[in-house]
Amino acid sequence: MILQAIINGILFAAVYAMIGVGFSLVWGVMSIVNLAHGSFIMIGAYLSFTLFAAFKLDPFLSIPLVMVALFAAAYAIQRYLLNRVVRKPGFITLTFTFGLQILVANLCLLVWSADYRSVKLSYSGDSVQFGGLVVPAVRLDIFLAALVITALFYLFMRRTRTGRAINATALNYEGARTVGVDVDKIYALTFGLSAALAGAAGALISPIMSINPFTGGDLIAKAFVIAILGGLGSTIGALVGGLVLSLVETVGTAVFSSAVQDLLGFAVLVLVLVFRPQGLMGKRFY
Protein backbone atom coordinates (compact mmCIF):
# COMPACT_ATOMS: atom_id res chain seq x y z
CA MET A 1 0.00 0.00 0.00
CA ILE A 2 2.81 2.42 0.86
CA LEU A 3 4.61 1.75 -2.43
CA GLN A 4 1.38 2.30 -4.35
CA ALA A 5 0.88 5.59 -2.50
CA ILE A 6 4.42 6.67 -3.43
CA ILE A 7 3.71 5.90 -7.10
CA ASN A 8 0.49 7.95 -6.95
CA GLY A 9 2.34 10.79 -5.24
CA ILE A 10 5.07 10.90 -7.88
CA LEU A 11 2.49 10.87 -10.68
CA PHE A 12 0.66 13.89 -9.26
CA ALA A 13 3.82 15.80 -8.31
CA ALA A 14 4.24 17.26 -11.80
CA VAL A 15 0.81 18.93 -11.64
CA TYR A 16 1.65 20.37 -8.23
CA ALA A 17 4.90 21.67 -9.73
CA MET A 18 2.98 23.53 -12.45
CA ILE A 19 0.72 25.05 -9.80
CA GLY A 20 3.72 26.15 -7.76
CA VAL A 21 5.72 27.50 -10.70
CA GLY A 22 2.94 29.84 -11.80
CA PHE A 23 2.38 31.17 -8.29
CA SER A 24 6.11 31.51 -7.63
CA LEU A 25 6.68 33.29 -10.95
CA VAL A 26 4.46 36.25 -10.06
CA TRP A 27 5.99 36.56 -6.60
CA GLY A 28 9.57 36.28 -7.86
CA VAL A 29 9.18 38.84 -10.64
CA MET A 30 6.51 41.24 -9.36
CA SER A 31 6.74 40.70 -5.58
CA ILE A 32 2.99 40.06 -5.50
CA VAL A 33 1.17 37.32 -3.61
CA ASN A 34 -1.42 36.44 -6.24
CA LEU A 35 -4.43 35.17 -4.31
CA ALA A 36 -6.31 34.76 -7.59
CA HIS A 37 -3.94 32.02 -8.79
CA GLY A 38 -6.21 29.25 -7.48
CA SER A 39 -9.12 30.81 -9.37
CA PHE A 40 -7.14 30.69 -12.62
CA ILE A 41 -6.59 26.96 -12.04
CA MET A 42 -10.30 26.56 -11.41
CA ILE A 43 -11.20 28.44 -14.60
CA GLY A 44 -8.84 26.20 -16.56
CA ALA A 45 -10.68 23.16 -15.23
CA TYR A 46 -14.07 24.72 -16.03
CA LEU A 47 -13.01 25.61 -19.59
CA SER A 48 -11.72 22.08 -20.14
CA PHE A 49 -15.00 20.67 -18.78
CA THR A 50 -17.04 22.96 -21.05
CA LEU A 51 -15.05 22.05 -24.17
CA PHE A 52 -15.48 18.37 -23.35
CA ALA A 53 -19.21 18.71 -22.63
CA ALA A 54 -19.90 20.77 -25.77
CA PHE A 55 -17.50 19.27 -28.32
CA LYS A 56 -16.21 16.05 -26.69
CA LEU A 57 -12.72 17.56 -26.82
CA ASP A 58 -10.31 15.54 -24.70
CA PRO A 59 -8.87 17.62 -21.82
CA PHE A 60 -5.33 16.89 -23.00
CA LEU A 61 -6.17 18.37 -26.41
CA SER A 62 -7.88 21.38 -24.86
CA ILE A 63 -4.74 22.45 -22.96
CA PRO A 64 -3.42 24.84 -25.69
CA LEU A 65 -6.83 26.54 -25.99
CA VAL A 66 -7.15 26.88 -22.23
CA MET A 67 -3.63 28.28 -21.89
CA VAL A 68 -4.20 30.87 -24.62
CA ALA A 69 -7.52 31.97 -23.09
CA LEU A 70 -6.05 32.32 -19.58
CA PHE A 71 -2.94 34.08 -20.88
CA ALA A 72 -4.99 36.65 -22.81
CA ALA A 73 -7.33 37.34 -19.87
CA ALA A 74 -4.51 37.65 -17.31
CA TYR A 75 -2.38 39.79 -19.65
CA ALA A 76 -5.26 42.25 -20.02
CA ILE A 77 -5.98 42.27 -16.28
CA GLN A 78 -2.37 43.05 -15.42
CA ARG A 79 -1.75 45.50 -18.26
CA TYR A 80 -4.82 47.63 -17.72
CA LEU A 81 -5.77 47.12 -14.05
CA LEU A 82 -3.14 45.57 -11.80
CA ASN A 83 -0.34 47.58 -13.40
CA ARG A 84 -1.86 50.73 -11.89
CA VAL A 85 -1.14 49.51 -8.37
CA VAL A 86 1.72 47.03 -8.88
CA ARG A 87 4.34 49.32 -7.29
CA LYS A 88 2.08 50.25 -4.39
CA PRO A 89 2.49 48.74 -0.89
CA GLY A 90 1.96 44.99 -0.68
CA PHE A 91 -1.39 45.31 1.10
CA ILE A 92 -2.86 47.09 -1.94
CA THR A 93 -1.88 44.35 -4.41
CA LEU A 94 -2.92 41.67 -1.93
CA THR A 95 -6.35 43.27 -1.66
CA PHE A 96 -6.58 43.55 -5.45
CA THR A 97 -5.86 39.86 -6.06
CA PHE A 98 -8.18 38.87 -3.19
CA GLY A 99 -10.97 40.90 -4.78
CA LEU A 100 -10.17 39.34 -8.15
CA GLN A 101 -10.48 35.88 -6.63
CA ILE A 102 -13.91 36.71 -5.19
CA LEU A 103 -15.03 38.20 -8.51
CA VAL A 104 -13.91 35.11 -10.46
CA ALA A 105 -15.62 32.77 -7.98
CA ASN A 106 -18.91 34.60 -8.34
CA LEU A 107 -18.65 34.71 -12.13
CA CYS A 108 -18.08 30.94 -12.15
CA LEU A 109 -21.07 30.52 -9.83
CA LEU A 110 -23.18 32.52 -12.28
CA VAL A 111 -21.99 30.59 -15.36
CA TRP A 112 -21.58 27.03 -14.06
CA SER A 113 -23.72 27.08 -10.86
CA ALA A 114 -22.57 25.60 -7.56
CA ASP A 115 -22.69 21.98 -8.76
CA TYR A 116 -19.49 19.95 -8.75
CA ARG A 117 -18.11 19.37 -12.24
CA SER A 118 -15.56 16.91 -13.62
CA VAL A 119 -14.66 15.30 -16.93
CA LYS A 120 -15.63 11.64 -17.30
CA LEU A 121 -13.25 10.05 -19.79
CA SER A 122 -14.01 6.74 -21.51
CA TYR A 123 -10.54 5.43 -20.61
CA SER A 124 -10.59 6.54 -16.96
CA GLY A 125 -10.55 2.92 -15.81
CA ASP A 126 -7.53 1.89 -17.91
CA SER A 127 -4.30 1.14 -16.09
CA VAL A 128 -0.85 -0.37 -16.43
CA GLN A 129 0.21 -3.02 -13.92
CA PHE A 130 3.71 -3.83 -12.71
CA GLY A 131 3.53 -6.78 -10.37
CA GLY A 132 1.15 -5.68 -7.63
CA LEU A 133 1.42 -1.98 -8.51
CA VAL A 134 -1.25 -0.23 -10.56
CA VAL A 135 -0.50 2.89 -12.61
CA PRO A 136 -3.76 4.54 -13.79
CA ALA A 137 -3.44 5.52 -17.46
CA VAL A 138 -5.05 8.95 -16.92
CA ARG A 139 -2.68 9.84 -14.08
CA LEU A 140 0.30 8.69 -16.12
CA ASP A 141 -0.83 10.88 -19.03
CA ILE A 142 -1.31 13.81 -16.66
CA PHE A 143 2.18 13.30 -15.23
CA LEU A 144 3.81 13.23 -18.66
CA ALA A 145 1.86 16.24 -19.96
CA ALA A 146 2.66 18.31 -16.85
CA LEU A 147 6.32 17.34 -17.05
CA VAL A 148 6.53 18.39 -20.71
CA ILE A 149 4.80 21.74 -20.08
CA THR A 150 7.05 22.51 -17.09
CA ALA A 151 10.17 21.59 -19.09
CA LEU A 152 9.09 23.82 -21.99
CA PHE A 153 8.50 26.70 -19.58
CA TYR A 154 11.96 26.16 -18.08
CA LEU A 155 13.56 26.24 -21.54
CA PHE A 156 11.56 29.35 -22.46
CA MET A 157 12.83 31.16 -19.37
CA ARG A 158 16.45 30.10 -19.94
CA ARG A 159 16.83 30.18 -23.72
CA THR A 160 14.64 33.03 -25.02
CA ARG A 161 15.18 36.77 -24.94
CA THR A 162 11.82 37.31 -23.25
CA GLY A 163 12.65 34.74 -20.59
CA ARG A 164 15.98 36.41 -19.88
CA ALA A 165 14.23 39.78 -19.65
CA ILE A 166 11.81 38.33 -17.09
CA ASN A 167 14.73 36.98 -15.08
CA ALA A 168 16.52 40.33 -15.30
CA THR A 169 13.42 42.13 -14.02
CA ALA A 170 13.14 39.68 -11.13
CA LEU A 171 16.79 40.26 -10.23
CA ASN A 172 16.87 44.06 -10.50
CA TYR A 173 13.82 46.13 -11.46
CA GLU A 174 15.68 49.42 -11.86
CA GLY A 175 18.59 47.76 -13.65
CA ALA A 176 16.24 46.14 -16.15
CA ARG A 177 14.62 49.50 -16.90
CA THR A 178 18.02 51.11 -17.33
CA VAL A 179 19.07 48.66 -20.07
CA GLY A 180 15.81 49.20 -21.98
CA VAL A 181 13.52 46.43 -20.74
CA ASP A 182 9.84 47.41 -20.99
CA VAL A 183 9.01 46.44 -17.42
CA ASP A 184 5.27 47.08 -17.77
CA LYS A 185 5.12 44.66 -20.69
CA ILE A 186 7.27 42.13 -18.84
CA TYR A 187 4.93 42.30 -15.85
CA ALA A 188 1.93 41.66 -18.11
CA LEU A 189 3.72 38.75 -19.81
CA THR A 190 4.66 37.33 -16.41
CA PHE A 191 1.10 37.48 -15.13
CA GLY A 192 -0.15 35.96 -18.38
CA LEU A 193 2.38 33.10 -18.27
CA SER A 194 1.46 32.38 -14.67
CA ALA A 195 -2.23 32.19 -15.56
CA ALA A 196 -1.48 30.00 -18.61
CA LEU A 197 0.37 27.50 -16.42
CA ALA A 198 -2.51 27.62 -13.94
CA GLY A 199 -5.01 27.00 -16.74
CA ALA A 200 -3.01 24.01 -17.98
CA ALA A 201 -2.93 22.60 -14.45
CA GLY A 202 -6.70 23.06 -14.24
CA ALA A 203 -7.25 21.22 -17.53
CA LEU A 204 -5.06 18.36 -16.29
CA ILE A 205 -6.88 17.94 -12.98
CA SER A 206 -10.36 18.09 -14.53
CA PRO A 207 -10.54 14.30 -15.20
CA ILE A 208 -9.49 13.35 -11.64
CA MET A 209 -10.86 16.11 -9.42
CA SER A 210 -14.31 17.61 -9.01
CA ILE A 211 -14.48 21.41 -8.92
CA ASN A 212 -16.98 24.04 -7.93
CA PRO A 213 -16.76 27.87 -7.91
CA PHE A 214 -15.09 27.89 -4.49
CA THR A 215 -12.34 25.39 -5.26
CA GLY A 216 -9.94 28.26 -5.91
CA GLY A 217 -9.45 28.87 -2.19
CA ASP A 218 -8.19 25.33 -1.61
CA LEU A 219 -5.95 25.47 -4.68
CA ILE A 220 -4.24 28.73 -3.69
CA ALA A 221 -3.39 27.13 -0.34
CA LYS A 222 -1.71 24.28 -2.24
CA ALA A 223 0.17 26.74 -4.46
CA PHE A 224 1.42 28.65 -1.44
CA VAL A 225 2.71 25.51 0.27
CA ILE A 226 4.43 24.22 -2.88
CA ALA A 227 6.14 27.53 -3.64
CA ILE A 228 7.39 27.97 -0.06
CA LEU A 229 8.60 24.38 0.21
CA GLY A 230 10.67 24.57 -2.97
CA GLY A 231 11.79 28.17 -2.59
CA LEU A 232 10.01 31.14 -4.14
CA GLY A 233 11.31 31.98 -7.60
CA SER A 234 12.66 28.64 -8.85
CA THR A 235 11.28 26.20 -11.41
CA ILE A 236 13.37 23.37 -9.99
CA GLY A 237 12.24 24.43 -6.52
CA ALA A 238 8.61 24.14 -7.60
CA LEU A 239 9.29 20.64 -8.90
CA VAL A 240 10.85 19.67 -5.58
CA GLY A 241 8.09 21.36 -3.56
CA GLY A 242 5.40 19.68 -5.64
CA LEU A 243 7.04 16.29 -5.19
CA VAL A 244 7.41 16.74 -1.42
CA LEU A 245 3.83 17.90 -0.91
CA SER A 246 2.38 15.20 -3.17
CA LEU A 247 4.32 12.42 -1.43
CA VAL A 248 3.47 13.74 2.05
CA GLU A 249 -0.24 13.87 1.19
CA THR A 250 -0.51 10.48 -0.55
CA VAL A 251 1.70 8.53 1.85
CA GLY A 252 0.16 10.27 4.84
CA THR A 253 -3.32 9.40 3.60
CA ALA A 254 -2.28 5.76 3.19
CA VAL A 255 -0.78 5.59 6.68
CA PHE A 256 -3.35 7.67 8.55
CA SER A 257 -6.53 8.88 6.82
CA SER A 258 -7.63 11.41 4.23
CA ALA A 259 -8.78 13.69 7.06
CA VAL A 260 -5.17 14.62 7.88
CA GLN A 261 -4.02 15.27 4.29
CA ASP A 262 -3.98 19.07 4.53
CA LEU A 263 -2.69 18.96 8.11
CA LEU A 264 0.40 16.99 7.05
CA GLY A 265 1.14 19.35 4.18
CA PHE A 266 1.04 22.42 6.41
CA ALA A 267 3.04 20.63 9.10
CA VAL A 268 5.88 20.06 6.62
CA LEU A 269 5.59 23.72 5.56
CA VAL A 270 6.07 24.87 9.16
CA LEU A 271 9.12 22.62 9.58
CA VAL A 272 10.70 23.99 6.41
CA LEU A 273 10.03 27.58 7.50
CA VAL A 274 11.64 26.91 10.87
CA PHE A 275 14.74 25.04 9.70
CA ARG A 276 15.21 26.32 6.12
CA PRO A 277 13.13 29.49 5.60
CA GLN A 278 14.54 30.08 2.09
CA GLY A 279 12.93 26.81 0.96
CA LEU A 280 14.51 23.54 -0.10
CA MET A 281 16.12 25.08 -3.21
CA GLY A 282 16.06 28.77 -2.33
CA LYS A 283 16.85 30.28 -5.75
CA ARG A 284 15.25 33.30 -7.37
CA PHE A 285 15.83 32.43 -11.00
CA TYR A 286 13.70 30.43 -13.43
Short mmCIF file of N, CA and C in Angstrom, two decimals, residues 90-192:
data_model
loop_
_atom_site.label_atom_id
_atom_site.label_comp_id
_atom_site.label_asym_id
_atom_site.label_seq_id
_atom_site.Cartn_x
_atom_site.Cartn_y
_atom_site.Cartn_z
N GLY A 90 2.43 46.35 -0.50
CA GLY A 90 1.96 44.99 -0.68
C GLY A 90 0.51 44.77 -0.31
N PHE A 91 0.00 45.50 0.68
CA PHE A 91 -1.39 45.31 1.10
C PHE A 91 -2.35 45.66 -0.02
N ILE A 92 -1.99 46.67 -0.84
CA ILE A 92 -2.86 47.09 -1.94
C ILE A 92 -2.98 45.98 -2.99
N THR A 93 -1.84 45.42 -3.40
CA THR A 93 -1.88 44.35 -4.41
C THR A 93 -2.52 43.08 -3.86
N LEU A 94 -2.29 42.83 -2.56
CA LEU A 94 -2.92 41.67 -1.93
C LEU A 94 -4.44 41.81 -1.95
N THR A 95 -4.91 43.00 -1.64
CA THR A 95 -6.35 43.27 -1.66
C THR A 95 -6.91 43.15 -3.07
N PHE A 96 -6.14 43.64 -4.05
CA PHE A 96 -6.58 43.55 -5.45
C PHE A 96 -6.76 42.10 -5.87
N THR A 97 -5.76 41.26 -5.63
CA THR A 97 -5.86 39.86 -6.06
C THR A 97 -6.91 39.11 -5.25
N PHE A 98 -7.11 39.49 -3.99
CA PHE A 98 -8.18 38.87 -3.19
C PHE A 98 -9.53 39.21 -3.78
N GLY A 99 -9.71 40.49 -4.14
CA GLY A 99 -10.97 40.90 -4.78
C GLY A 99 -11.18 40.22 -6.11
N LEU A 100 -10.08 40.04 -6.87
CA LEU A 100 -10.17 39.34 -8.15
C LEU A 100 -10.61 37.90 -7.96
N GLN A 101 -10.09 37.26 -6.91
CA GLN A 101 -10.48 35.88 -6.63
C GLN A 101 -11.97 35.78 -6.32
N ILE A 102 -12.48 36.72 -5.52
CA ILE A 102 -13.91 36.71 -5.19
C ILE A 102 -14.76 36.96 -6.44
N LEU A 103 -14.31 37.89 -7.27
CA LEU A 103 -15.03 38.20 -8.51
C LEU A 103 -15.10 36.97 -9.42
N VAL A 104 -13.96 36.30 -9.60
CA VAL A 104 -13.91 35.11 -10.46
C VAL A 104 -14.81 34.01 -9.91
N ALA A 105 -14.79 33.81 -8.59
CA ALA A 105 -15.62 32.77 -7.98
C ALA A 105 -17.10 33.03 -8.24
N ASN A 106 -17.50 34.28 -8.13
CA ASN A 106 -18.91 34.60 -8.34
C ASN A 106 -19.30 34.53 -9.82
N LEU A 107 -18.37 34.87 -10.70
CA LEU A 107 -18.65 34.71 -12.13
C LEU A 107 -18.82 33.24 -12.49
N CYS A 108 -17.97 32.38 -11.92
CA CYS A 108 -18.08 30.94 -12.15
C CYS A 108 -19.40 30.40 -11.58
N LEU A 109 -19.80 30.93 -10.44
CA LEU A 109 -21.07 30.52 -9.83
C LEU A 109 -22.23 30.89 -10.74
N LEU A 110 -22.13 32.06 -11.38
CA LEU A 110 -23.18 32.52 -12.28
C LEU A 110 -23.23 31.67 -13.56
N VAL A 111 -22.05 31.31 -14.08
CA VAL A 111 -21.99 30.59 -15.36
C VAL A 111 -22.21 29.09 -15.19
N TRP A 112 -21.56 28.50 -14.19
CA TRP A 112 -21.58 27.03 -14.06
C TRP A 112 -22.39 26.53 -12.86
N SER A 113 -22.95 27.41 -12.07
CA SER A 113 -23.72 27.08 -10.86
C SER A 113 -22.81 26.47 -9.80
N ALA A 114 -23.37 26.09 -8.68
CA ALA A 114 -22.57 25.60 -7.56
C ALA A 114 -22.34 24.09 -7.62
N ASP A 115 -22.86 23.43 -8.64
CA ASP A 115 -22.69 21.98 -8.76
C ASP A 115 -21.23 21.61 -9.00
N TYR A 116 -20.83 20.46 -8.49
CA TYR A 116 -19.49 19.95 -8.75
C TYR A 116 -19.41 19.45 -10.19
N ARG A 117 -18.30 19.77 -10.85
CA ARG A 117 -18.11 19.37 -12.24
C ARG A 117 -16.80 18.59 -12.38
N SER A 118 -16.79 17.63 -13.28
CA SER A 118 -15.56 16.91 -13.62
C SER A 118 -15.74 16.27 -14.98
N VAL A 119 -14.63 15.92 -15.61
CA VAL A 119 -14.66 15.30 -16.93
C VAL A 119 -14.62 13.78 -16.77
N LYS A 120 -15.58 13.10 -17.36
CA LYS A 120 -15.63 11.64 -17.30
C LYS A 120 -15.11 11.05 -18.60
N LEU A 121 -13.88 10.59 -18.58
CA LEU A 121 -13.25 10.05 -19.79
C LEU A 121 -13.57 8.57 -19.97
N SER A 122 -13.67 8.14 -21.23
CA SER A 122 -14.01 6.74 -21.51
C SER A 122 -12.89 5.79 -21.07
N TYR A 123 -11.66 6.29 -20.99
CA TYR A 123 -10.54 5.43 -20.61
C TYR A 123 -10.07 5.67 -19.17
N SER A 124 -10.95 6.24 -18.35
CA SER A 124 -10.59 6.54 -16.96
C SER A 124 -10.22 5.27 -16.18
N GLY A 125 -10.81 4.15 -16.55
CA GLY A 125 -10.55 2.92 -15.81
C GLY A 125 -9.34 2.14 -16.30
N ASP A 126 -8.70 2.60 -17.38
CA ASP A 126 -7.53 1.89 -17.91
C ASP A 126 -6.33 2.07 -16.99
N SER A 127 -5.48 1.06 -16.94
CA SER A 127 -4.30 1.14 -16.09
C SER A 127 -3.21 0.21 -16.61
N VAL A 128 -2.00 0.47 -16.13
CA VAL A 128 -0.85 -0.37 -16.43
C VAL A 128 -0.39 -1.01 -15.13
N GLN A 129 -0.16 -2.32 -15.15
CA GLN A 129 0.21 -3.02 -13.92
C GLN A 129 1.65 -3.52 -14.00
N PHE A 130 2.36 -3.31 -12.88
CA PHE A 130 3.71 -3.83 -12.71
C PHE A 130 3.73 -4.64 -11.42
N GLY A 131 3.63 -5.95 -11.56
CA GLY A 131 3.53 -6.78 -10.37
C GLY A 131 2.23 -6.47 -9.64
N GLY A 132 2.34 -6.04 -8.39
CA GLY A 132 1.15 -5.68 -7.63
C GLY A 132 0.82 -4.21 -7.69
N LEU A 133 1.63 -3.43 -8.43
CA LEU A 133 1.42 -1.98 -8.51
C LEU A 133 0.54 -1.64 -9.71
N VAL A 134 -0.33 -0.67 -9.51
CA VAL A 134 -1.25 -0.23 -10.56
C VAL A 134 -0.96 1.24 -10.89
N VAL A 135 -0.73 1.51 -12.16
CA VAL A 135 -0.50 2.89 -12.61
C VAL A 135 -1.68 3.29 -13.50
N PRO A 136 -2.61 4.11 -12.99
CA PRO A 136 -3.76 4.54 -13.79
C PRO A 136 -3.29 5.29 -15.04
N ALA A 137 -3.86 4.93 -16.18
CA ALA A 137 -3.44 5.52 -17.46
C ALA A 137 -3.64 7.03 -17.47
N VAL A 138 -4.77 7.51 -16.92
CA VAL A 138 -5.05 8.95 -16.92
C VAL A 138 -4.01 9.69 -16.09
N ARG A 139 -3.67 9.17 -14.92
CA ARG A 139 -2.68 9.84 -14.08
C ARG A 139 -1.30 9.82 -14.72
N LEU A 140 -0.98 8.75 -15.42
CA LEU A 140 0.30 8.69 -16.12
C LEU A 140 0.35 9.73 -17.24
N ASP A 141 -0.74 9.87 -17.98
CA ASP A 141 -0.83 10.88 -19.03
C ASP A 141 -0.71 12.29 -18.45
N ILE A 142 -1.37 12.50 -17.32
CA ILE A 142 -1.31 13.81 -16.66
C ILE A 142 0.12 14.11 -16.23
N PHE A 143 0.80 13.12 -15.66
CA PHE A 143 2.18 13.30 -15.23
C PHE A 143 3.08 13.68 -16.40
N LEU A 144 2.96 12.97 -17.51
CA LEU A 144 3.81 13.23 -18.66
C LEU A 144 3.52 14.60 -19.27
N ALA A 145 2.23 14.94 -19.39
CA ALA A 145 1.86 16.24 -19.96
C ALA A 145 2.37 17.39 -19.08
N ALA A 146 2.19 17.26 -17.77
CA ALA A 146 2.66 18.31 -16.85
C ALA A 146 4.16 18.45 -16.89
N LEU A 147 4.86 17.32 -17.00
CA LEU A 147 6.32 17.34 -17.05
C LEU A 147 6.80 18.05 -18.32
N VAL A 148 6.15 17.76 -19.44
CA VAL A 148 6.53 18.39 -20.71
C VAL A 148 6.29 19.90 -20.66
N ILE A 149 5.13 20.32 -20.15
CA ILE A 149 4.80 21.74 -20.08
C ILE A 149 5.79 22.48 -19.16
N THR A 150 6.10 21.89 -18.02
CA THR A 150 7.05 22.51 -17.09
C THR A 150 8.43 22.62 -17.72
N ALA A 151 8.86 21.57 -18.44
CA ALA A 151 10.17 21.59 -19.09
C ALA A 151 10.22 22.66 -20.18
N LEU A 152 9.14 22.80 -20.96
CA LEU A 152 9.09 23.82 -21.99
C LEU A 152 9.14 25.22 -21.38
N PHE A 153 8.45 25.40 -20.27
CA PHE A 153 8.50 26.70 -19.58
C PHE A 153 9.93 26.99 -19.11
N TYR A 154 10.59 25.99 -18.55
CA TYR A 154 11.96 26.16 -18.08
C TYR A 154 12.88 26.56 -19.23
N LEU A 155 12.75 25.90 -20.38
CA LEU A 155 13.56 26.24 -21.54
C LEU A 155 13.25 27.64 -22.05
N PHE A 156 11.97 28.00 -22.03
CA PHE A 156 11.56 29.35 -22.46
C PHE A 156 12.23 30.40 -21.59
N MET A 157 12.25 30.19 -20.28
CA MET A 157 12.83 31.16 -19.37
C MET A 157 14.35 31.24 -19.49
N ARG A 158 14.99 30.15 -19.86
CA ARG A 158 16.45 30.10 -19.94
C ARG A 158 17.00 30.45 -21.32
N ARG A 159 16.25 30.11 -22.38
CA ARG A 159 16.83 30.18 -23.72
C ARG A 159 16.29 31.32 -24.59
N THR A 160 15.21 31.98 -24.18
CA THR A 160 14.64 33.03 -25.02
C THR A 160 14.96 34.41 -24.47
N ARG A 161 14.91 35.38 -25.35
CA ARG A 161 15.18 36.77 -24.94
C ARG A 161 14.14 37.26 -23.94
N THR A 162 12.88 36.90 -24.18
CA THR A 162 11.82 37.31 -23.25
C THR A 162 12.03 36.68 -21.88
N GLY A 163 12.39 35.41 -21.86
CA GLY A 163 12.65 34.74 -20.59
C GLY A 163 13.79 35.38 -19.83
N ARG A 164 14.86 35.74 -20.54
CA ARG A 164 15.98 36.41 -19.88
C ARG A 164 15.59 37.78 -19.37
N ALA A 165 14.71 38.47 -20.10
CA ALA A 165 14.23 39.78 -19.65
C ALA A 165 13.40 39.64 -18.38
N ILE A 166 12.60 38.58 -18.30
CA ILE A 166 11.81 38.33 -17.09
C ILE A 166 12.73 38.06 -15.91
N ASN A 167 13.77 37.26 -16.13
CA ASN A 167 14.73 36.98 -15.08
C ASN A 167 15.47 38.25 -14.64
N ALA A 168 15.83 39.09 -15.61
CA ALA A 168 16.52 40.33 -15.30
C ALA A 168 15.65 41.25 -14.46
N THR A 169 14.36 41.31 -14.79
CA THR A 169 13.42 42.13 -14.02
C THR A 169 13.26 41.61 -12.60
N ALA A 170 13.23 40.27 -12.47
CA ALA A 170 13.14 39.68 -11.13
C ALA A 170 14.37 40.00 -10.30
N LEU A 171 15.54 40.02 -10.94
CA LEU A 171 16.79 40.26 -10.23
C LEU A 171 16.95 41.72 -9.83
N ASN A 172 16.64 42.64 -10.77
CA ASN A 172 16.87 44.06 -10.50
C ASN A 172 15.91 44.88 -11.36
N TYR A 173 14.85 45.37 -10.74
CA TYR A 173 13.82 46.13 -11.46
C TYR A 173 14.40 47.38 -12.11
N GLU A 174 15.13 48.18 -11.34
CA GLU A 174 15.68 49.42 -11.86
C GLU A 174 16.75 49.14 -12.92
N GLY A 175 17.56 48.12 -12.68
CA GLY A 175 18.59 47.76 -13.65
C GLY A 175 18.00 47.33 -14.98
N ALA A 176 16.90 46.58 -14.92
CA ALA A 176 16.24 46.14 -16.15
C ALA A 176 15.70 47.32 -16.94
N ARG A 177 15.12 48.29 -16.23
CA ARG A 177 14.62 49.50 -16.90
C ARG A 177 15.76 50.29 -17.54
N THR A 178 16.88 50.34 -16.85
CA THR A 178 18.02 51.11 -17.33
C THR A 178 18.55 50.58 -18.66
N VAL A 179 18.55 49.25 -18.83
CA VAL A 179 19.07 48.66 -20.07
C VAL A 179 18.00 48.53 -21.15
N GLY A 180 16.82 49.12 -20.93
CA GLY A 180 15.81 49.20 -21.98
C GLY A 180 14.71 48.17 -21.94
N VAL A 181 14.60 47.41 -20.85
CA VAL A 181 13.52 46.43 -20.74
C VAL A 181 12.21 47.15 -20.46
N ASP A 182 11.17 46.84 -21.23
CA ASP A 182 9.84 47.41 -20.99
C ASP A 182 9.21 46.63 -19.82
N VAL A 183 9.41 47.17 -18.62
CA VAL A 183 9.01 46.44 -17.42
C VAL A 183 7.50 46.25 -17.36
N ASP A 184 6.73 47.22 -17.79
CA ASP A 184 5.27 47.08 -17.77
C ASP A 184 4.83 45.90 -18.64
N LYS A 185 5.44 45.77 -19.81
CA LYS A 185 5.12 44.66 -20.69
C LYS A 185 5.58 43.33 -20.09
N ILE A 186 6.75 43.34 -19.46
CA ILE A 186 7.27 42.13 -18.84
C ILE A 186 6.36 41.69 -17.70
N TYR A 187 5.86 42.64 -16.93
CA TYR A 187 4.93 42.30 -15.85
C TYR A 187 3.66 41.66 -16.41
N ALA A 188 3.15 42.22 -17.50
CA ALA A 188 1.93 41.66 -18.11
C ALA A 188 2.19 40.26 -18.66
N LEU A 189 3.35 40.07 -19.30
CA LEU A 189 3.72 38.75 -19.81
C LEU A 189 3.87 37.75 -18.66
N THR A 190 4.47 38.20 -17.57
CA THR A 190 4.66 37.33 -16.41
C THR A 190 3.32 36.88 -15.84
N PHE A 191 2.42 37.81 -15.67
CA PHE A 191 1.10 37.48 -15.13
C PHE A 191 0.35 36.56 -16.08
N GLY A 192 0.50 36.81 -17.39
CA GLY A 192 -0.15 35.96 -18.38
C GLY A 192 0.41 34.55 -18.39
#
